[in-house]
């Protein structure tokens, strides 16, 4: 793919220089940086490098406290839930870490038919989800037109009592500008694509076959998406392939470029760590495995560097660690996930030989919701922003002014209440109702609280999809 019009933005030399020459940061410098972070204007690369370097326990506690305060200021207590929907594991690429790699001859290849997509969606809707992330391997069969057709199929499925998918995010191979225009026309929410490693040499070594070999084509993916009007984009690094400090700084350079050139940084950042995958020796022993402690640090630092960006954790991570990550900045998570095409409808396809990677969290949605609530969070099935036109630059405007409280919290209450009434069992409904009404009473502005109460009562009386 040709990217002639795009100026290079990643400065490997500068990033290496910052990492190598920062010296040993003292506690005074660290607290100055944390003080600056509190203003909510982000951090520069040198400041981020300091926060990613080893520091005394006291400073680390201060960093974590700052990250939690920022998260709660911007997103309140709500946690958005979604389900991944694997459509196809056919893939022409050879990525050293992925079970879908063309080199893996033992994987059971599967591409869902329209009927199978419908069946998967029905299962997901019956769980209570309203938002899916559609995932595709890279294959000529799954070109932009085919992807769009599958999106239309997903949106068309409706299952009583209130089953519908209101927002489809997409994680598929990079497209050209025309392809992204088609995707935009199909009303997708966020388009996600991870650079895997930003480090060029590592990228080249770990992608040894297929279209994905072209580093630059991948690096400018989001430029093409933005050009096509797809302005909600999701970035990510696949951690474990190269020095995480280099990777985080690169991701922030990427984010800054998108913001400068298109008026909006990433809508979301995902944090995949390499999990064991079939026939991938690299995935069993990643060369730059990121420890839980470093992972926590990364999440906290990105929360401060990109205060208004949704941060996503998936079923790759185990429940106990996730709990800690929620306190450090994560605002969205997948729940009840299956990582094989057909995995929701057919338990047989959910065996390791058909999965993309081993999932670390096997909790089903009700258990996840129970645990979230017990920790004081408010589960949310909100899909409102992009449907109300709050995307890209527009969305950033809202978020930046912390107006997100006016939308996220009410929409979390409205969508969670719908979920409880339609999909919760007696116990969930009792616990959940208490949570909804307590959160409602805690809203200080009287007019807003009473307007929301009226909406909740309309939901109680059978109305649905009353988001603000
Ligand atoms: N084929 C598209 C691509 O490569 O961008 C999208 C689908 S791919 C299944 C989605 C993401 O899964 C990849 O971008 C990669 O970061 C992640 N992934 C692949 N293998 C993984 C593994 N073993 N553990 C964790 N994540 C993995
Ligand atoms: Fe294919 Fe994506 Fe897996 Fe690479 S990461 S093998 S491109 S599905």
Tab-separated table of C-alpha atoms and ligand atoms in Angstrom:
chain	number	residue	atom	x	y	z
A	1	UNK	CA	0.000	0.000	0.000
A	2	UNK	CA	1.313	3.439	-0.919
A	3	UNK	CA	1.299	6.287	1.583
A	4	UNK	CA	2.923	9.082	-0.429
A	5	UNK	CA	1.089	11.990	1.138
A	6	UNK	CA	1.874	11.221	4.747
A	7	UNK	CA	4.780	12.766	6.595
A	8	UNK	CA	6.826	10.426	8.804
A	9	UNK	CA	5.977	10.967	12.450
A	10	UNK	CA	7.801	8.302	14.385
A	11	UNK	CA	11.250	9.412	15.503
A	12	UNK	CA	12.991	6.261	16.762
A	13	UNK	CA	16.231	8.151	17.429
A	14	UNK	CA	14.488	10.723	19.614
A	15	UNK	CA	12.656	8.055	21.583
A	16	UNK	CA	15.809	6.021	22.140
A	17	UNK	CA	17.609	9.158	23.201
A	18	UNK	CA	14.957	10.050	25.771
A	19	UNK	CA	15.025	6.558	27.254
A	20	UNK	CA	18.799	6.257	27.371
A	21	UNK	CA	19.682	9.738	28.572
A	22	UNK	CA	17.042	10.557	31.143
A	23	UNK	CA	19.325	9.790	34.129
A	24	UNK	CA	17.965	8.693	37.490
A	25	UNK	CA	14.821	10.700	38.245
A	26	UNK	CA	14.565	12.079	41.776
A	27	UNK	CA	11.350	12.095	43.775
A	28	UNK	CA	11.023	15.877	43.362
A	29	UNK	CA	10.954	15.585	39.583
A	30	UNK	CA	8.416	12.769	39.811
A	31	UNK	CA	6.073	14.787	41.990
A	32	UNK	CA	6.400	17.792	39.663
A	33	UNK	CA	5.337	15.587	36.771
A	34	UNK	CA	2.399	14.193	38.736
A	35	UNK	CA	1.350	17.717	39.645
A	36	UNK	CA	1.375	18.671	35.987
A	37	UNK	CA	-0.571	15.497	35.099
A	38	UNK	CA	-3.334	16.619	37.472
A	39	UNK	CA	-4.131	19.516	35.121
A	40	UNK	CA	-5.393	16.955	32.598
A	41	UNK	CA	-3.370	18.279	29.689
A	42	UNK	CA	-1.309	15.125	29.192
A	43	UNK	CA	2.446	14.655	29.469
A	44	UNK	CA	5.361	14.986	27.085
A	45	UNK	CA	7.549	12.048	26.071
A	46	UNK	CA	10.377	12.857	28.486
A	47	UNK	CA	7.920	13.022	31.397
A	48	UNK	CA	6.382	9.715	30.410
A	49	UNK	CA	9.846	8.130	30.244
A	50	UNK	CA	10.515	9.287	33.817
A	51	UNK	CA	7.292	7.695	35.043
A	52	UNK	CA	8.158	4.438	33.297
A	53	UNK	CA	11.601	4.234	34.933
A	54	UNK	CA	12.157	2.475	38.288
A	55	UNK	CA	11.030	4.694	41.177
A	56	UNK	CA	10.712	4.472	44.985
A	57	UNK	CA	7.585	2.776	46.339
A	58	UNK	CA	6.254	6.064	47.688
A	59	UNK	CA	6.383	7.707	44.259
A	60	UNK	CA	4.770	4.675	42.696
A	61	UNK	CA	1.873	4.922	45.146
A	62	UNK	CA	1.521	8.597	44.272
A	63	UNK	CA	1.483	7.743	40.550
A	64	UNK	CA	-1.255	5.136	41.064
A	65	UNK	CA	-3.329	7.517	43.172
A	66	UNK	CA	-3.055	10.209	40.487
A	67	UNK	CA	-4.091	7.768	37.762
A	68	UNK	CA	-7.143	6.669	39.746
A	69	UNK	CA	-8.145	10.260	40.458
A	70	UNK	CA	-7.867	11.127	36.757
A	71	UNK	CA	-9.882	8.127	35.685
A	72	UNK	CA	-12.677	8.899	38.121
A	73	UNK	CA	-12.669	12.562	37.182
A	74	UNK	CA	-13.091	11.784	33.496
A	75	UNK	CA	-15.160	8.583	33.521
A	76	UNK	CA	-16.686	8.345	37.000
A	77	UNK	CA	-17.318	4.777	38.186
A	78	UNK	CA	-18.705	3.415	34.978
A	79	UNK	CA	-17.127	0.478	33.136
A	80	UNK	CA	-18.234	-0.183	29.580
A	81	UNK	CA	-18.737	-3.822	28.570
A	82	UNK	CA	-18.528	-5.442	25.143
A	83	UNK	CA	-18.200	-8.843	23.498
A	84	UNK	CA	-15.628	-9.739	20.838
A	85	UNK	CA	-17.177	-11.423	17.800
A	86	UNK	CA	-14.680	-13.446	15.778
A	87	UNK	CA	-15.928	-13.669	12.210
A	88	UNK	CA	-13.014	-15.393	10.481
A	89	UNK	CA	-9.658	-16.892	11.364
A	90	UNK	CA	-8.549	-17.237	7.728
A	91	UNK	CA	-5.304	-15.318	7.342
A	92	UNK	CA	-2.684	-14.826	4.662
A	93	UNK	CA	-0.150	-13.270	7.029
A	94	UNK	CA	2.599	-14.854	9.047
A	95	UNK	CA	2.751	-13.168	12.436
A	96	UNK	CA	5.073	-14.966	14.834
A	97	UNK	CA	2.736	-14.575	17.829
A	98	UNK	CA	-0.706	-15.419	16.444
A	99	UNK	CA	-2.503	-18.747	16.136
A	100	UNK	CA	-4.277	-17.471	13.013
A	101	UNK	CA	-0.905	-17.148	11.231
A	102	UNK	CA	-0.860	-18.763	7.774
A	103	UNK	CA	2.052	-20.878	8.978
A	104	UNK	CA	-0.143	-22.603	11.574
A	105	UNK	CA	-1.348	-25.678	9.736
A	106	UNK	CA	-3.026	-27.204	12.806
A	107	UNK	CA	-5.628	-24.476	13.341
A	108	UNK	CA	-9.160	-25.375	12.345
A	109	UNK	CA	-9.930	-22.628	9.843
A	110	UNK	CA	-13.364	-21.157	10.014
A	111	UNK	CA	-15.157	-18.308	8.339
A	112	UNK	CA	-18.693	-17.659	9.492
A	113	UNK	CA	-21.551	-17.790	6.981
A	114	UNK	CA	-24.378	-15.243	7.256
A	115	UNK	CA	-26.461	-17.815	9.125
A	116	UNK	CA	-23.618	-18.508	11.544
A	117	UNK	CA	-23.071	-14.785	12.139
A	118	UNK	CA	-26.764	-14.438	12.945
A	119	UNK	CA	-26.566	-17.350	15.382
A	120	UNK	CA	-23.525	-15.844	17.128
A	121	UNK	CA	-25.189	-12.450	17.399
A	122	UNK	CA	-28.354	-13.976	18.849
A	123	UNK	CA	-26.259	-15.646	21.555
A	124	UNK	CA	-24.433	-12.422	22.325
A	125	UNK	CA	-27.701	-10.475	22.470
A	126	UNK	CA	-29.225	-13.075	24.759
A	127	UNK	CA	-26.360	-12.469	27.160
A	128	UNK	CA	-27.426	-8.801	27.227
A	129	UNK	CA	-24.584	-7.212	25.266
A	130	UNK	CA	-25.293	-4.200	23.043
A	131	UNK	CA	-21.777	-3.608	21.736
A	132	UNK	CA	-19.504	-5.986	19.850
A	133	UNK	CA	-15.990	-5.868	18.504
A	134	UNK	CA	-15.995	-7.713	15.165
A	135	UNK	CA	-12.608	-9.401	14.531
A	136	UNK	CA	-11.268	-10.707	11.222
A	137	UNK	CA	-8.044	-12.310	10.005
A	138	UNK	CA	-6.636	-10.838	6.786
A	139	UNK	CA	-7.867	-12.709	3.726
A	140	UNK	CA	-9.115	-11.863	0.209
A	141	UNK	CA	-12.441	-13.417	1.148
A	142	UNK	CA	-12.796	-10.708	3.796
A	143	UNK	CA	-12.300	-7.588	1.725
A	144	UNK	CA	-14.012	-4.303	2.629
A	145	UNK	CA	-17.252	-5.265	0.852
A	146	UNK	CA	-17.481	-8.593	2.679
A	147	UNK	CA	-16.732	-6.948	6.003
A	148	UNK	CA	-19.451	-4.356	5.377
A	149	UNK	CA	-21.920	-7.097	4.493
A	150	UNK	CA	-21.159	-8.869	7.774
A	151	UNK	CA	-21.641	-5.591	9.671
A	152	UNK	CA	-25.047	-5.133	8.044
A	153	UNK	CA	-25.936	-8.698	8.995
A	154	UNK	CA	-24.981	-8.084	12.622
A	155	UNK	CA	-26.946	-4.836	12.893
A	156	UNK	CA	-30.037	-6.471	11.378
A	157	UNK	CA	-30.346	-9.173	14.059
A	158	UNK	CA	-32.953	-8.454	16.748
A	159	UNK	CA	-33.793	-10.866	19.531
A	160	UNK	CA	-36.552	-10.433	22.126
A	161	UNK	CA	-36.881	-8.931	24.661
A	162	UNK	CA	-34.539	-6.071	23.674
A	163	UNK	CA	-31.652	-7.787	21.905
A	164	UNK	CA	-29.939	-5.571	19.377
A	165	UNK	CA	-26.382	-4.570	18.629
A	166	UNK	CA	-26.213	-0.797	18.783
A	167	UNK	CA	-22.541	-0.339	18.111
A	168	UNK	CA	-20.074	-2.476	16.180
A	169	UNK	CA	-16.395	-1.720	16.605
A	170	UNK	CA	-14.103	-3.395	14.114
A	171	UNK	CA	-10.661	-4.946	14.355
A	172	UNK	CA	-9.749	-6.013	10.838
A	173	UNK	CA	-6.687	-5.710	8.631
A	174	UNK	CA	-5.848	-2.195	7.437
A	175	UNK	CA	-7.833	-1.020	4.394
A	176	UNK	CA	-7.146	1.627	1.788
A	177	UNK	CA	-9.035	4.941	1.927
A	178	UNK	CA	-11.872	3.643	-0.278
A	179	UNK	CA	-12.214	0.575	1.922
A	180	UNK	CA	-12.409	2.730	5.019
A	181	UNK	CA	-15.073	4.878	3.330
A	182	UNK	CA	-17.182	1.752	2.890
A	183	UNK	CA	-16.667	0.883	6.538
A	184	UNK	CA	-17.663	4.379	7.606
A	185	UNK	CA	-20.789	4.085	5.465
A	186	UNK	CA	-21.718	0.910	7.342
A	187	UNK	CA	-21.966	2.894	10.587
A	188	UNK	CA	-19.186	1.244	12.493
A	189	UNK	CA	-18.090	2.734	15.805
A	190	UNK	CA	-14.356	2.579	16.469
A	191	UNK	CA	-11.915	1.109	13.979
A	192	UNK	CA	-9.105	-0.630	15.880
A	193	UNK	CA	-5.708	-1.604	14.570
A	194	UNK	CA	-2.647	-2.304	16.695
A	195	UNK	CA	0.804	-1.499	15.398
A	196	UNK	CA	2.034	-4.583	17.297
A	197	UNK	CA	5.587	-3.338	17.804
A	198	UNK	CA	6.281	0.210	16.645
A	199	UNK	CA	9.948	-0.722	16.596
A	200	UNK	CA	10.593	-1.206	12.872
A	201	UNK	CA	13.322	-3.805	13.066
A	202	UNK	CA	11.339	-5.968	15.459
A	203	UNK	CA	8.236	-5.542	13.331
A	204	UNK	CA	10.090	-6.745	10.259
A	205	UNK	CA	11.502	-9.746	12.117
A	206	UNK	CA	8.141	-10.868	13.517
A	207	UNK	CA	6.045	-10.456	10.370
A	208	UNK	CA	7.642	-12.693	7.843
A	209	UNK	CA	4.950	-13.249	5.251
A	210	UNK	CA	1.820	-11.748	3.711
A	211	UNK	CA	0.452	-8.247	3.289
A	212	UNK	CA	1.141	-7.253	6.897
A	213	UNK	CA	4.907	-7.389	6.256
A	214	UNK	CA	4.692	-3.779	5.027
A	215	UNK	CA	5.511	-1.740	8.154
A	216	UNK	CA	4.703	1.668	6.669
A	217	UNK	CA	1.349	0.591	5.307
A	218	UNK	CA	0.375	-0.404	8.839
A	219	UNK	CA	1.871	2.677	10.463
A	220	UNK	CA	-0.284	5.014	8.352
A	221	UNK	CA	-3.460	2.955	8.699
A	222	UNK	CA	-5.155	5.520	10.917
A	223	UNK	CA	-4.190	8.361	8.600
A	224	UNK	CA	-6.115	6.578	5.837
A	225	UNK	CA	-9.040	5.896	8.187
A	226	UNK	CA	-9.215	9.560	9.188
A	227	UNK	CA	-9.017	10.631	5.569
A	228	UNK	CA	-12.022	8.432	4.868
A	229	UNK	CA	-13.957	10.144	7.670
A	230	UNK	CA	-13.598	7.251	10.106
A	231	UNK	CA	-12.684	9.488	12.994
A	232	UNK	CA	-13.016	7.114	15.960
A	233	UNK	CA	-9.847	5.075	15.888
A	234	UNK	CA	-8.319	2.692	18.410
A	235	UNK	CA	-4.567	2.223	18.796
A	236	UNK	CA	-2.597	-0.460	20.591
A	237	UNK	CA	0.751	-2.115	21.134
A	238	UNK	CA	1.101	-5.876	21.392
A	239	UNK	CA	3.263	-6.028	24.505
A	240	UNK	CA	6.019	-8.632	24.656
A	241	UNK	CA	7.764	-8.016	21.347
A	242	UNK	CA	10.024	-5.068	22.206
A	243	UNK	CA	11.043	-2.728	25.053
A	244	UNK	CA	7.709	-1.511	26.472
A	245	UNK	CA	9.095	1.964	27.226
A	246	UNK	CA	9.983	2.433	23.555
A	247	UNK	CA	6.580	1.111	22.545
A	248	UNK	CA	4.601	3.375	24.881
A	249	UNK	CA	6.509	6.472	23.748
A	250	UNK	CA	5.913	5.502	20.115
A	251	UNK	CA	2.210	5.043	20.732
A	252	UNK	CA	2.114	8.529	22.251
A	253	UNK	CA	3.912	9.972	19.248
A	254	UNK	CA	1.324	8.296	17.054
A	255	UNK	CA	-1.463	9.717	19.156
A	256	UNK	CA	0.036	13.237	19.063
A	257	UNK	CA	0.291	13.094	15.273
A	258	UNK	CA	-3.326	12.089	14.848
A	259	UNK	CA	-4.370	14.878	17.168
A	260	UNK	CA	-2.270	17.442	15.335
A	261	UNK	CA	-3.276	16.387	11.835
A	262	UNK	CA	-6.898	15.381	12.343
A	263	UNK	CA	-7.949	17.203	15.492
A	264	UNK	CA	-8.472	14.041	17.563
A	265	UNK	CA	-6.183	11.499	19.128
A	266	UNK	CA	-7.244	7.864	19.514
A	267	UNK	CA	-10.734	7.248	20.850
A	268	UNK	CA	-9.372	4.159	22.581
A	269	UNK	CA	-6.094	2.463	23.392
A	270	UNK	CA	-5.987	-1.317	23.904
A	271	UNK	CA	-3.415	-3.155	25.942
A	272	UNK	CA	-2.916	-6.679	24.617
A	273	UNK	CA	-0.086	-8.697	26.137
A	274	UNK	CA	1.028	-11.756	24.219
A	275	UNK	CA	-0.774	-14.883	25.407
A	276	UNK	CA	0.163	-18.440	24.474
A	277	UNK	CA	-1.127	-19.259	20.993
A	278	UNK	CA	-1.135	-22.541	19.125
A	279	UNK	CA	2.145	-23.362	17.345
A	280	UNK	CA	3.748	-20.065	18.301
A	281	UNK	CA	6.891	-20.697	20.317
A	282	UNK	CA	7.384	-16.950	20.594
A	283	UNK	CA	4.046	-16.592	22.353
A	284	UNK	CA	5.082	-19.179	24.961
A	285	UNK	CA	8.123	-17.129	25.805
A	286	UNK	CA	7.827	-13.525	24.560
A	287	UNK	CA	11.240	-11.866	24.153
A	288	UNK	CA	10.208	-8.738	26.092
A	289	UNK	CA	7.586	-10.234	28.417
A	290	UNK	CA	5.960	-7.412	30.398
A	291	UNK	CA	5.604	-8.235	34.106
A	292	UNK	CA	2.357	-7.491	35.929
A	293	UNK	CA	4.096	-4.653	37.784
A	294	UNK	CA	5.328	-3.028	34.593
A	295	UNK	CA	1.917	-3.538	33.004
A	296	UNK	CA	0.249	-1.721	35.890
A	297	UNK	CA	2.734	1.094	35.532
A	298	UNK	CA	2.062	1.373	31.794
A	299	UNK	CA	-1.705	1.591	32.309
A	300	UNK	CA	-1.345	4.278	34.988
A	301	UNK	CA	1.062	6.332	32.900
A	302	UNK	CA	-1.035	6.176	29.736
A	303	UNK	CA	-4.067	7.265	31.767
A	304	UNK	CA	-2.174	10.415	32.734
A	305	UNK	CA	-0.642	10.967	29.304
A	306	UNK	CA	-3.974	10.549	27.470
A	307	UNK	CA	-6.543	11.525	30.096
A	308	UNK	CA	-9.542	11.470	27.758
A	309	UNK	CA	-8.934	8.244	25.901
A	310	UNK	CA	-10.947	5.073	26.546
A	311	UNK	CA	-8.641	2.333	27.770
A	312	UNK	CA	-9.519	-1.272	26.992
A	313	UNK	CA	-8.545	-4.541	28.618
A	314	UNK	CA	-9.660	-7.864	27.177
A	315	UNK	CA	-10.172	-11.424	28.312
A	316	UNK	CA	-6.435	-12.020	27.887
A	317	UNK	CA	-5.879	-10.854	31.479
A	318	UNK	CA	-6.769	-12.672	34.711
A	319	UNK	CA	-9.521	-11.351	37.046
A	320	UNK	CA	-7.277	-10.405	39.990
A	321	UNK	CA	-4.946	-8.289	37.861
A	322	UNK	CA	-7.849	-6.717	35.995
A	323	UNK	CA	-9.256	-5.547	39.290
A	324	UNK	CA	-6.061	-3.602	39.914
A	325	UNK	CA	-5.984	-2.257	36.368
A	326	UNK	CA	-9.495	-0.846	36.731
A	327	UNK	CA	-8.138	1.341	39.531
A	328	UNK	CA	-5.286	2.556	37.349
A	329	UNK	CA	-7.148	3.697	34.276
A	330	UNK	CA	-9.007	0.959	32.403
A	331	UNK	CA	-12.482	2.116	31.360
A	332	UNK	CA	-13.731	-0.647	29.021
A	333	UNK	CA	-13.566	-4.432	29.130
A	334	UNK	CA	-14.735	-7.480	27.241
A	335	UNK	CA	-16.894	-9.991	29.091
A	336	UNK	CA	-17.955	-13.580	28.485
A	337	UNK	CA	-15.563	-13.649	25.527
A	338	UNK	CA	-15.005	-16.387	22.948
A	339	UNK	CA	-11.966	-15.981	20.685
A	340	UNK	CA	-12.849	-18.454	17.943
A	341	UNK	CA	-15.322	-17.966	15.081
A	342	UNK	CA	-18.539	-19.666	16.149
A	343	UNK	CA	-17.433	-19.870	19.785
A	344	UNK	CA	-20.657	-18.479	21.293
A	345	UNK	CA	-23.094	-20.776	19.536
A	346	UNK	CA	-20.970	-23.883	19.518
A	347	UNK	CA	-18.954	-24.842	22.577
A	348	UNK	CA	-17.004	-27.300	20.388
A	349	UNK	CA	-15.369	-24.528	18.390
A	350	UNK	CA	-14.213	-22.990	21.614
A	351	UNK	CA	-11.426	-25.486	22.151
A	352	UNK	CA	-7.787	-24.332	22.169
A	353	UNK	CA	-7.141	-25.622	18.615
A	354	UNK	CA	-9.585	-23.065	17.236
A	355	UNK	CA	-8.858	-20.054	19.474
A	356	UNK	CA	-6.697	-17.070	18.722
A	357	UNK	CA	-5.071	-17.239	22.143
A	358	UNK	CA	-5.765	-18.726	25.545
A	359	UNK	CA	-8.195	-16.530	27.497
A	360	UNK	CA	-7.129	-15.580	31.027
A	361	UNK	CA	-10.606	-14.678	32.268
A	362	UNK	CA	-13.382	-17.198	31.766
A	363	UNK	CA	-16.048	-15.437	33.807
A	364	UNK	CA	-19.413	-15.151	32.128
A	365	UNK	CA	-21.094	-11.746	31.913
A	366	UNK	CA	-23.315	-12.040	35.057
A	367	UNK	CA	-20.343	-12.964	37.241
A	368	UNK	CA	-18.274	-10.146	35.776
A	369	UNK	CA	-21.086	-7.693	36.477
A	370	UNK	CA	-21.495	-8.970	40.015
A	371	UNK	CA	-17.750	-8.549	40.663
A	372	UNK	CA	-17.647	-5.074	39.132
A	373	UNK	CA	-20.547	-3.946	41.233
A	374	UNK	CA	-19.053	-5.410	44.374
A	375	UNK	CA	-15.965	-3.277	43.749
A	376	UNK	CA	-18.111	-0.162	43.495
A	377	UNK	CA	-18.237	0.123	39.685
A	378	UNK	CA	-21.244	0.839	37.561
A	379	UNK	CA	-21.538	-1.607	34.611
A	380	UNK	CA	-22.457	0.157	31.378
A	381	UNK	CA	-23.822	-1.045	28.028
A	382	UNK	CA	-23.741	2.455	26.610
A	383	UNK	CA	-23.329	2.927	22.863
A	384	UNK	CA	-24.492	6.501	22.795
A	385	UNK	CA	-21.619	8.766	21.747
A	386	UNK	CA	-21.134	7.752	18.159
A	387	UNK	CA	-24.895	7.387	17.628
A	388	UNK	CA	-25.371	10.960	18.845
A	389	UNK	CA	-22.520	12.228	16.685
A	390	UNK	CA	-20.037	12.609	19.540
A	391	UNK	CA	-17.067	11.188	17.640
A	392	UNK	CA	-13.541	12.226	16.721
A	393	UNK	CA	-12.792	15.872	17.338
A	394	UNK	CA	-16.343	16.470	18.489
A	395	UNK	CA	-16.073	13.750	21.141
A	396	UNK	CA	-12.722	15.070	22.320
A	397	UNK	CA	-14.331	18.457	22.864
A	398	UNK	CA	-16.870	16.955	25.221
A	399	UNK	CA	-14.388	14.784	27.041
A	400	UNK	CA	-11.857	17.502	27.511
A	401	UNK	CA	-14.297	19.638	29.396
A	402	UNK	CA	-15.220	16.724	31.636
A	403	UNK	CA	-18.758	16.946	30.216
A	404	UNK	CA	-18.463	13.229	29.892
A	405	UNK	CA	-20.076	13.052	33.346
A	406	UNK	CA	-23.194	14.432	31.766
A	407	UNK	CA	-23.311	11.502	29.341
A	408	UNK	CA	-21.348	8.521	30.651
A	409	UNK	CA	-22.891	8.263	34.079
A	410	UNK	CA	-26.546	8.749	33.011
A	411	UNK	CA	-26.137	6.414	30.042
A	412	UNK	CA	-24.497	3.791	32.222
A	413	UNK	CA	-27.487	3.929	34.586
A	414	UNK	CA	-30.011	3.772	31.750
A	415	UNK	CA	-28.360	0.894	29.897
A	416	UNK	CA	-27.524	-1.072	33.015
A	417	UNK	CA	-31.137	-0.773	34.162
A	418	UNK	CA	-32.336	-2.080	30.789
A	419	UNK	CA	-29.932	-4.992	31.127
A	420	UNK	CA	-31.133	-5.820	34.631
A	421	UNK	CA	-34.799	-5.758	33.691
A	422	UNK	CA	-34.347	-7.800	30.517
A	423	UNK	CA	-31.476	-10.158	31.297
A	424	UNK	CA	-30.800	-10.162	35.039
A	425	UNK	CA	-31.991	-12.978	37.285
A	426	UNK	CA	-33.752	-12.163	40.571
A	427	UNK	CA	-30.545	-11.721	42.532
A	428	UNK	CA	-28.885	-9.563	39.866
A	429	UNK	CA	-31.996	-7.425	39.669
A	430	UNK	CA	-32.118	-6.906	43.432
A	431	UNK	CA	-28.429	-6.035	43.697
A	432	UNK	CA	-28.394	-4.027	40.482
A	433	UNK	CA	-31.486	-1.995	41.279
A	434	UNK	CA	-29.889	-0.904	44.535
A	435	UNK	CA	-26.761	0.128	42.648
A	436	UNK	CA	-28.755	2.092	40.052
A	437	UNK	CA	-30.856	3.999	42.570
A	438	UNK	CA	-27.898	4.722	44.858
A	439	UNK	CA	-25.957	6.133	41.934
A	440	UNK	CA	-28.952	8.177	40.900
A	441	UNK	CA	-29.339	9.710	44.356
A	442	UNK	CA	-25.641	10.604	44.355
A	443	UNK	CA	-26.018	12.934	41.354
A	444	UNK	CA	-25.701	16.401	42.905
A	445	UNK	CA	-27.500	18.507	40.268
A	446	UNK	CA	-31.177	18.234	41.098
A	447	UNK	CA	-32.582	18.953	37.633
A	448	UNK	CA	-30.320	16.396	36.003
A	449	UNK	CA	-31.068	13.820	38.682
A	450	UNK	CA	-34.842	14.222	38.321
A	451	UNK	CA	-34.694	14.085	34.512
A	452	UNK	CA	-32.749	10.854	34.788
A	453	UNK	CA	-35.180	9.445	37.334
A	454	UNK	CA	-38.014	10.052	34.853
A	455	UNK	CA	-36.091	8.195	32.167
A	456	UNK	CA	-35.421	5.268	34.475
A	457	UNK	CA	-39.131	5.085	35.239
A	458	UNK	CA	-39.909	5.061	31.516
A	459	UNK	CA	-37.532	2.105	31.193
A	460	UNK	CA	-39.283	0.413	34.098
A	461	UNK	CA	-42.494	0.907	32.105
A	462	UNK	CA	-41.100	-0.877	29.065
A	463	UNK	CA	-39.402	1.825	26.963
A	464	UNK	CA	-35.888	1.106	25.714
A	465	UNK	CA	-32.860	2.887	24.279
A	466	UNK	CA	-33.386	6.219	26.035
A	467	UNK	CA	-29.771	7.322	26.071
A	468	UNK	CA	-28.706	10.951	26.225
B	1	LIG	N1	-5.837	-9.460	11.452
B	1	LIG	C1	-5.997	-8.169	11.975
B	1	LIG	C2	-4.672	-7.590	12.439
B	1	LIG	O1	-3.717	-8.310	12.534
B	1	LIG	O2	-4.652	-6.385	12.688
B	1	LIG	C3	-6.977	-8.082	13.126
B	1	LIG	C4	-7.245	-9.301	13.930
B	1	LIG	S1	-5.955	-9.789	15.011
B	1	LIG	C5	-6.711	-11.278	15.500
B	1	LIG	C6	-6.186	-8.704	16.402
B	1	LIG	C7	-5.012	-8.550	17.318
B	1	LIG	O3	-4.776	-9.730	18.068
B	1	LIG	C8	-3.680	-8.311	16.683
B	1	LIG	O4	-3.551	-6.975	16.270
B	1	LIG	C9	-2.696	-8.700	17.772
B	1	LIG	O5	-2.228	-7.578	18.480
B	1	LIG	C10	-3.523	-9.569	18.712
B	1	LIG	N2	-2.884	-10.889	18.936
B	1	LIG	C11	-2.435	-11.747	18.022
B	1	LIG	N3	-1.882	-12.814	18.615
B	1	LIG	C12	-1.984	-12.643	19.949
B	1	LIG	C13	-1.570	-13.393	21.107
B	1	LIG	N4	-0.931	-14.537	20.988
B	1	LIG	N5	-1.830	-12.887	22.326
B	1	LIG	C14	-2.472	-11.711	22.466
B	1	LIG	N6	-2.889	-10.967	21.411
B	1	LIG	C15	-2.632	-11.412	20.167
B	2	LIG	FE1	-3.492	-12.707	10.859
B	2	LIG	FE2	-3.919	-10.599	12.433
B	2	LIG	FE3	-3.227	-12.971	13.478
B	2	LIG	FE4	-1.453	-11.614	12.104
B	2	LIG	S1	-2.428	-10.962	14.028
B	2	LIG	S2	-1.867	-13.787	11.867
B	2	LIG	S3	-2.728	-10.647	10.573
B	2	LIG	S4	-5.114	-12.489	12.393
